Amino acid sequence: MNLILLGAPGAGKGTQAEVVCSRFNIPAISTGNIIREALKSGTEMGVRAKSFMDAGKLVPDEVVIGIIQERLANDDCKNGFVLDGFPRTIPQAEALDKMGVRIDKVINIEVPDETIVQRMSGRRVCESCGASYHLLYKKPEVEGVCSKCGGTLVQRKDDHPDTVKERLNVYHEQTEPLKDYYLNQGKLCTVEGQEDVEHTTKLLLAALEA
Ligand SMILES: [Zn+2]
């Protein structure tokens, strides 16, 4: 089963990708990870990616897609894969189609912006040990203090409401049009993200088996 997981930043794609992978015994392929792998193992595309990164430039789509193509040719993708965080734009999706990568289903995890902002802006991390907390869902025993090591809890810049809103705007502009793109191909399944992660997983697995 060849899948794409689609969803706004903070919609819980990564967590669900892990569940799907262990359930169907297929690898999760996230672009960040495979670019790092390709750089390390020095594949042809890895070498090309490195030349862009060394020059302080973004790795262009064609190179990212080349790296994905190399990765999908590995034995562990024989029974399928989950693409997490790619494609992010219509041109990337078109390139994937042109390359002949067969996609069976695209699971879109839909979570309202307000919920994402609330979830992410409640996150706190310990400055000392990196333990994570949430003001609503996983409170420390003492406010502002790490229950594990007594360190100070801080909000990461990435979790600040303004940063989250900016990332959501980019998502709506560049990535969300993919919903229509895959709807037109008859591949889109939308799952409403639930407050409870396991509940979302249940809906997602039901959508995959449908
Ligand atoms: Zn700590």
PDB file of C-alpha atoms and ligand atoms in Angstrom:
ATOM      1  CA  MET A   1       0.000   0.000   0.000  1.00  0.00           C
ATOM      2  CA  ASN A   2       1.565   3.274  -1.142  1.00  0.00           C
ATOM      3  CA  LEU A   3       0.318   6.158   0.965  1.00  0.00           C
ATOM      4  CA  ILE A   4       0.707   9.872   1.373  1.00  0.00           C
ATOM      5  CA  LEU A   5      -0.146  11.510   4.693  1.00  0.00           C
ATOM      6  CA  LEU A   6      -1.372  15.044   4.329  1.00  0.00           C
ATOM      7  CA  GLY A   7      -2.198  17.538   7.052  1.00  0.00           C
ATOM      8  CA  ALA A   8      -1.328  20.887   8.569  1.00  0.00           C
ATOM      9  CA  PRO A   9       1.761  21.211  10.786  1.00  0.00           C
ATOM     10  CA  GLY A  10       0.603  20.072  14.222  1.00  0.00           C
ATOM     11  CA  ALA A  11      -2.209  17.866  12.878  1.00  0.00           C
ATOM     12  CA  GLY A  12      -0.396  14.774  14.150  1.00  0.00           C
ATOM     13  CA  LYS A  13       0.855  13.287  10.871  1.00  0.00           C
ATOM     14  CA  GLY A  14       4.112  12.002  12.334  1.00  0.00           C
ATOM     15  CA  THR A  15       2.408  10.072  15.135  1.00  0.00           C
ATOM     16  CA  GLN A  16      -0.117   8.514  12.769  1.00  0.00           C
ATOM     17  CA  ALA A  17       2.618   7.670  10.249  1.00  0.00           C
ATOM     18  CA  GLU A  18       4.354   5.592  12.937  1.00  0.00           C
ATOM     19  CA  VAL A  19       1.158   3.682  13.719  1.00  0.00           C
ATOM     20  CA  VAL A  20       0.423   2.925  10.058  1.00  0.00           C
ATOM     21  CA  CYS A  21       4.006   1.793   9.490  1.00  0.00           C
ATOM     22  CA  SER A  22       4.094  -0.671  12.336  1.00  0.00           C
ATOM     23  CA  ARG A  23       0.607  -1.923  11.490  1.00  0.00           C
ATOM     24  CA  PHE A  24       1.395  -2.654   7.825  1.00  0.00           C
ATOM     25  CA  ASN A  25       5.124  -3.171   8.245  1.00  0.00           C
ATOM     26  CA  ILE A  26       6.068  -0.514   5.713  1.00  0.00           C
ATOM     27  CA  PRO A  27       8.559   2.332   6.136  1.00  0.00           C
ATOM     28  CA  ALA A  28       7.685   5.986   6.766  1.00  0.00           C
ATOM     29  CA  ILE A  29       9.536   8.230   4.405  1.00  0.00           C
ATOM     30  CA  SER A  30       9.951  11.799   5.513  1.00  0.00           C
ATOM     31  CA  THR A  31      11.995  14.077   3.313  1.00  0.00           C
ATOM     32  CA  GLY A  32      14.148  15.449   6.132  1.00  0.00           C
ATOM     33  CA  ASN A  33      15.257  11.950   7.111  1.00  0.00           C
ATOM     34  CA  ILE A  34      15.923  10.623   3.646  1.00  0.00           C
ATOM     35  CA  ILE A  35      17.898  13.693   2.603  1.00  0.00           C
ATOM     36  CA  ARG A  36      20.094  13.130   5.651  1.00  0.00           C
ATOM     37  CA  GLU A  37      20.432   9.428   4.740  1.00  0.00           C
ATOM     38  CA  ALA A  38      21.320  10.228   1.115  1.00  0.00           C
ATOM     39  CA  LEU A  39      23.970  12.741   2.229  1.00  0.00           C
ATOM     40  CA  LYS A  40      25.495  10.202   4.584  1.00  0.00           C
ATOM     41  CA  SER A  41      25.581   7.339   2.093  1.00  0.00           C
ATOM     42  CA  GLY A  42      26.715   9.642  -0.729  1.00  0.00           C
ATOM     43  CA  THR A  43      24.210   8.486  -3.366  1.00  0.00           C
ATOM     44  CA  GLU A  44      24.220  10.300  -6.701  1.00  0.00           C
ATOM     45  CA  MET A  45      21.284  12.478  -5.630  1.00  0.00           C
ATOM     46  CA  GLY A  46      22.781  12.881  -2.167  1.00  0.00           C
ATOM     47  CA  VAL A  47      25.902  14.381  -3.727  1.00  0.00           C
ATOM     48  CA  ARG A  48      23.765  16.774  -5.783  1.00  0.00           C
ATOM     49  CA  ALA A  49      21.743  17.775  -2.720  1.00  0.00           C
ATOM     50  CA  LYS A  50      24.944  18.455  -0.821  1.00  0.00           C
ATOM     51  CA  SER A  51      26.213  20.847  -3.480  1.00  0.00           C
ATOM     52  CA  PHE A  52      23.088  22.980  -3.016  1.00  0.00           C
ATOM     53  CA  MET A  53      23.205  22.823   0.767  1.00  0.00           C
ATOM     54  CA  ASP A  54      26.906  23.711   0.853  1.00  0.00           C
ATOM     55  CA  ALA A  55      26.061  26.772  -1.225  1.00  0.00           C
ATOM     56  CA  GLY A  56      23.384  27.694   1.341  1.00  0.00           C
ATOM     57  CA  LYS A  57      20.585  27.063  -1.157  1.00  0.00           C
ATOM     58  CA  LEU A  58      17.351  25.131  -0.881  1.00  0.00           C
ATOM     59  CA  VAL A  59      17.526  21.672  -2.401  1.00  0.00           C
ATOM     60  CA  PRO A  60      15.440  21.974  -5.596  1.00  0.00           C
ATOM     61  CA  ASP A  61      12.349  19.804  -6.126  1.00  0.00           C
ATOM     62  CA  GLU A  62      13.941  17.658  -8.837  1.00  0.00           C
ATOM     63  CA  VAL A  63      16.749  16.645  -6.500  1.00  0.00           C
ATOM     64  CA  VAL A  64      14.392  15.946  -3.577  1.00  0.00           C
ATOM     65  CA  ILE A  65      12.267  13.850  -5.908  1.00  0.00           C
ATOM     66  CA  GLY A  66      15.364  12.039  -7.158  1.00  0.00           C
ATOM     67  CA  ILE A  67      16.246  11.191  -3.558  1.00  0.00           C
ATOM     68  CA  ILE A  68      12.714   9.910  -2.967  1.00  0.00           C
ATOM     69  CA  GLN A  69      12.948   7.812  -6.122  1.00  0.00           C
ATOM     70  CA  GLU A  70      16.232   6.296  -4.925  1.00  0.00           C
ATOM     71  CA  ARG A  71      14.708   5.597  -1.523  1.00  0.00           C
ATOM     72  CA  LEU A  72      11.534   4.004  -2.941  1.00  0.00           C
ATOM     73  CA  ALA A  73      13.684   1.581  -4.944  1.00  0.00           C
ATOM     74  CA  ASN A  74      14.938   0.018  -1.676  1.00  0.00           C
ATOM     75  CA  ASP A  75      13.749  -3.473  -0.798  1.00  0.00           C
ATOM     76  CA  ASP A  76      11.829  -2.372   2.286  1.00  0.00           C
ATOM     77  CA  CYS A  77       9.402  -0.411   0.069  1.00  0.00           C
ATOM     78  CA  LYS A  78       8.317  -3.527  -1.841  1.00  0.00           C
ATOM     79  CA  ASN A  79       5.080  -3.815   0.125  1.00  0.00           C
ATOM     80  CA  GLY A  80       4.467  -0.106   0.277  1.00  0.00           C
ATOM     81  CA  PHE A  81       5.470   3.066   2.070  1.00  0.00           C
ATOM     82  CA  VAL A  82       4.071   6.136   3.774  1.00  0.00           C
ATOM     83  CA  LEU A  83       5.212   9.502   2.474  1.00  0.00           C
ATOM     84  CA  ASP A  84       5.097  11.952   5.362  1.00  0.00           C
ATOM     85  CA  GLY A  85       5.546  15.621   4.552  1.00  0.00           C
ATOM     86  CA  PHE A  86       5.928  15.175   0.810  1.00  0.00           C
ATOM     87  CA  PRO A  87       4.599  16.350  -1.613  1.00  0.00           C
ATOM     88  CA  ARG A  88       4.136  19.802  -0.125  1.00  0.00           C
ATOM     89  CA  THR A  89       3.181  21.622  -3.323  1.00  0.00           C
ATOM     90  CA  ILE A  90       1.287  20.927  -6.564  1.00  0.00           C
ATOM     91  CA  PRO A  91       4.482  20.940  -8.693  1.00  0.00           C
ATOM     92  CA  GLN A  92       5.970  18.299  -6.360  1.00  0.00           C
ATOM     93  CA  ALA A  93       2.834  16.152  -6.680  1.00  0.00           C
ATOM     94  CA  GLU A  94       2.937  16.497 -10.463  1.00  0.00           C
ATOM     95  CA  ALA A  95       6.607  15.514 -10.498  1.00  0.00           C
ATOM     96  CA  LEU A  96       5.820  12.445  -8.412  1.00  0.00           C
ATOM     97  CA  ASP A  97       3.130  11.444 -10.931  1.00  0.00           C
ATOM     98  CA  LYS A  98       5.477  12.044 -13.860  1.00  0.00           C
ATOM     99  CA  MET A  99       8.076   9.841 -12.247  1.00  0.00           C
ATOM    100  CA  GLY A 100       5.521   7.049 -12.265  1.00  0.00           C
ATOM    101  CA  VAL A 101       5.300   6.600  -8.496  1.00  0.00           C
ATOM    102  CA  ARG A 102       1.995   4.837  -7.874  1.00  0.00           C
ATOM    103  CA  ILE A 103       0.015   6.245  -4.959  1.00  0.00           C
ATOM    104  CA  ASP A 104      -2.967   4.246  -3.705  1.00  0.00           C
ATOM    105  CA  LYS A 105      -4.421   6.558  -1.108  1.00  0.00           C
ATOM    106  CA  VAL A 106      -3.865   9.998   0.307  1.00  0.00           C
ATOM    107  CA  ILE A 107      -4.964  10.344   3.906  1.00  0.00           C
ATOM    108  CA  ASN A 108      -5.728  13.907   4.869  1.00  0.00           C
ATOM    109  CA  ILE A 109      -5.824  14.541   8.612  1.00  0.00           C
ATOM    110  CA  GLU A 110      -8.094  17.531   9.046  1.00  0.00           C
ATOM    111  CA  VAL A 111      -7.747  19.622  12.197  1.00  0.00           C
ATOM    112  CA  PRO A 112      -9.147  23.178  12.546  1.00  0.00           C
ATOM    113  CA  ASP A 113      -6.551  25.948  12.820  1.00  0.00           C
ATOM    114  CA  GLU A 114      -7.822  27.063  16.248  1.00  0.00           C
ATOM    115  CA  THR A 115      -7.281  23.570  17.623  1.00  0.00           C
ATOM    116  CA  ILE A 116      -3.759  23.401  16.242  1.00  0.00           C
ATOM    117  CA  VAL A 117      -2.864  26.819  17.653  1.00  0.00           C
ATOM    118  CA  GLN A 118      -4.292  25.828  21.035  1.00  0.00           C
ATOM    119  CA  ARG A 119      -2.468  22.487  21.054  1.00  0.00           C
ATOM    120  CA  MET A 120       0.866  23.868  20.002  1.00  0.00           C
ATOM    121  CA  SER A 121       0.824  27.021  22.090  1.00  0.00           C
ATOM    122  CA  GLY A 122       0.221  24.901  25.203  1.00  0.00           C
ATOM    123  CA  ARG A 123       3.427  22.939  24.719  1.00  0.00           C
ATOM    124  CA  ARG A 124       6.312  23.482  27.104  1.00  0.00           C
ATOM    125  CA  VAL A 125       9.733  21.876  27.184  1.00  0.00           C
ATOM    126  CA  CYS A 126      12.278  21.576  29.961  1.00  0.00           C
ATOM    127  CA  GLU A 127      15.352  23.697  29.332  1.00  0.00           C
ATOM    128  CA  SER A 128      17.568  21.189  31.108  1.00  0.00           C
ATOM    129  CA  CYS A 129      16.413  17.683  30.158  1.00  0.00           C
ATOM    130  CA  GLY A 130      14.139  18.306  27.160  1.00  0.00           C
ATOM    131  CA  ALA A 131      11.068  16.607  28.719  1.00  0.00           C
ATOM    132  CA  SER A 132       7.849  17.849  27.148  1.00  0.00           C
ATOM    133  CA  TYR A 133       4.649  19.013  28.807  1.00  0.00           C
ATOM    134  CA  HIS A 134       1.340  20.571  27.876  1.00  0.00           C
ATOM    135  CA  LEU A 135      -0.595  23.177  29.842  1.00  0.00           C
ATOM    136  CA  LEU A 136      -3.867  21.302  29.233  1.00  0.00           C
ATOM    137  CA  TYR A 137      -3.010  17.677  28.469  1.00  0.00           C
ATOM    138  CA  LYS A 138       0.192  16.942  30.349  1.00  0.00           C
ATOM    139  CA  LYS A 139       0.662  19.349  33.199  1.00  0.00           C
ATOM    140  CA  PRO A 140       3.818  19.365  35.321  1.00  0.00           C
ATOM    141  CA  GLU A 141       3.296  18.829  39.061  1.00  0.00           C
ATOM    142  CA  VAL A 142       4.392  22.401  39.750  1.00  0.00           C
ATOM    143  CA  GLU A 143       3.615  25.121  37.226  1.00  0.00           C
ATOM    144  CA  GLY A 144       6.648  26.086  35.142  1.00  0.00           C
ATOM    145  CA  VAL A 145       8.876  23.422  36.726  1.00  0.00           C
ATOM    146  CA  CYS A 146       9.990  20.106  35.197  1.00  0.00           C
ATOM    147  CA  SER A 147       8.619  17.176  37.225  1.00  0.00           C
ATOM    148  CA  LYS A 148      11.597  15.044  36.253  1.00  0.00           C
ATOM    149  CA  CYS A 149      14.574  17.274  36.956  1.00  0.00           C
ATOM    150  CA  GLY A 150      13.298  20.540  38.441  1.00  0.00           C
ATOM    151  CA  GLY A 151      14.417  22.508  35.356  1.00  0.00           C
ATOM    152  CA  THR A 152      12.586  25.535  33.979  1.00  0.00           C
ATOM    153  CA  LEU A 153       9.825  24.951  31.410  1.00  0.00           C
ATOM    154  CA  VAL A 154       9.917  27.171  28.343  1.00  0.00           C
ATOM    155  CA  GLN A 155       7.943  27.611  25.138  1.00  0.00           C
ATOM    156  CA  ARG A 156       9.875  26.833  21.956  1.00  0.00           C
ATOM    157  CA  LYS A 157       9.775  29.541  19.315  1.00  0.00           C
ATOM    158  CA  ASP A 158       8.196  27.030  16.904  1.00  0.00           C
ATOM    159  CA  ASP A 159       5.250  26.619  19.285  1.00  0.00           C
ATOM    160  CA  HIS A 160       4.584  30.331  19.723  1.00  0.00           C
ATOM    161  CA  PRO A 161       1.078  31.198  18.416  1.00  0.00           C
ATOM    162  CA  ASP A 162       2.418  33.719  15.847  1.00  0.00           C
ATOM    163  CA  THR A 163       4.891  31.169  14.453  1.00  0.00           C
ATOM    164  CA  VAL A 164       2.218  28.471  14.342  1.00  0.00           C
ATOM    165  CA  LYS A 165      -0.187  30.808  12.499  1.00  0.00           C
ATOM    166  CA  GLU A 166       2.506  31.692   9.965  1.00  0.00           C
ATOM    167  CA  ARG A 167       3.185  28.035   9.266  1.00  0.00           C
ATOM    168  CA  LEU A 168      -0.546  27.390   8.926  1.00  0.00           C
ATOM    169  CA  ASN A 169      -0.816  30.195   6.365  1.00  0.00           C
ATOM    170  CA  VAL A 170       1.976  28.657   4.301  1.00  0.00           C
ATOM    171  CA  TYR A 171       0.200  25.304   4.555  1.00  0.00           C
ATOM    172  CA  HIS A 172      -3.129  26.756   3.373  1.00  0.00           C
ATOM    173  CA  GLU A 173      -1.462  28.538   0.478  1.00  0.00           C
ATOM    174  CA  GLN A 174       0.943  25.901  -0.795  1.00  0.00           C
ATOM    175  CA  THR A 175      -0.045  22.480   0.488  1.00  0.00           C
ATOM    176  CA  GLU A 176      -3.800  22.484   0.975  1.00  0.00           C
ATOM    177  CA  PRO A 177      -4.491  22.658  -2.805  1.00  0.00           C
ATOM    178  CA  LEU A 178      -3.199  19.068  -2.861  1.00  0.00           C
ATOM    179  CA  LYS A 179      -6.522  17.997  -1.351  1.00  0.00           C
ATOM    180  CA  ASP A 180      -8.302  18.904  -4.585  1.00  0.00           C
ATOM    181  CA  TYR A 181      -5.474  17.502  -6.667  1.00  0.00           C
ATOM    182  CA  TYR A 182      -5.840  14.041  -5.097  1.00  0.00           C
ATOM    183  CA  LEU A 183      -9.621  14.318  -4.795  1.00  0.00           C
ATOM    184  CA  ASN A 184      -9.706  14.644  -8.587  1.00  0.00           C
ATOM    185  CA  GLN A 185      -7.619  11.484  -8.819  1.00  0.00           C
ATOM    186  CA  GLY A 186     -10.122   9.698  -6.568  1.00  0.00           C
ATOM    187  CA  LYS A 187      -7.455   9.024  -3.921  1.00  0.00           C
ATOM    188  CA  LEU A 188      -8.299  11.413  -1.112  1.00  0.00           C
ATOM    189  CA  CYS A 189      -9.631  10.125   2.225  1.00  0.00           C
ATOM    190  CA  THR A 190     -10.232  12.740   4.882  1.00  0.00           C
ATOM    191  CA  VAL A 191     -10.003  11.814   8.548  1.00  0.00           C
ATOM    192  CA  GLU A 192     -11.162  14.303  11.160  1.00  0.00           C
ATOM    193  CA  GLY A 193      -8.387  14.598  13.730  1.00  0.00           C
ATOM    194  CA  GLN A 194      -9.709  13.901  17.227  1.00  0.00           C
ATOM    195  CA  GLU A 195      -8.532  15.212  20.565  1.00  0.00           C
ATOM    196  CA  ASP A 196      -7.598  11.665  21.488  1.00  0.00           C
ATOM    197  CA  VAL A 197      -4.743  10.363  19.296  1.00  0.00           C
ATOM    198  CA  GLU A 198      -5.958   6.747  19.481  1.00  0.00           C
ATOM    199  CA  HIS A 199      -9.399   7.781  18.321  1.00  0.00           C
ATOM    200  CA  THR A 200      -7.832   9.431  15.244  1.00  0.00           C
ATOM    201  CA  THR A 201      -5.850   6.240  14.611  1.00  0.00           C
ATOM    202  CA  LYS A 202      -9.056   4.178  14.656  1.00  0.00           C
ATOM    203  CA  LEU A 203     -10.708   6.452  12.090  1.00  0.00           C
ATOM    204  CA  LEU A 204      -7.575   6.405   9.963  1.00  0.00           C
ATOM    205  CA  LEU A 205      -7.270   2.612   9.939  1.00  0.00           C
ATOM    206  CA  ALA A 206     -10.962   2.326   9.088  1.00  0.00           C
ATOM    207  CA  ALA A 207     -10.413   4.713   6.150  1.00  0.00           C
ATOM    208  CA  LEU A 208      -7.498   2.583   4.937  1.00  0.00           C
ATOM    209  CA  GLU A 209      -9.497  -0.612   5.094  1.00  0.00           C
ATOM    210  CA  ALA A 210     -12.517   0.911   3.345  1.00  0.00           C
TER     211      ALA A 210
HETATM  212 ZN    ZN B   1      13.676  18.462  33.039  1.00  0.00          ZN
END
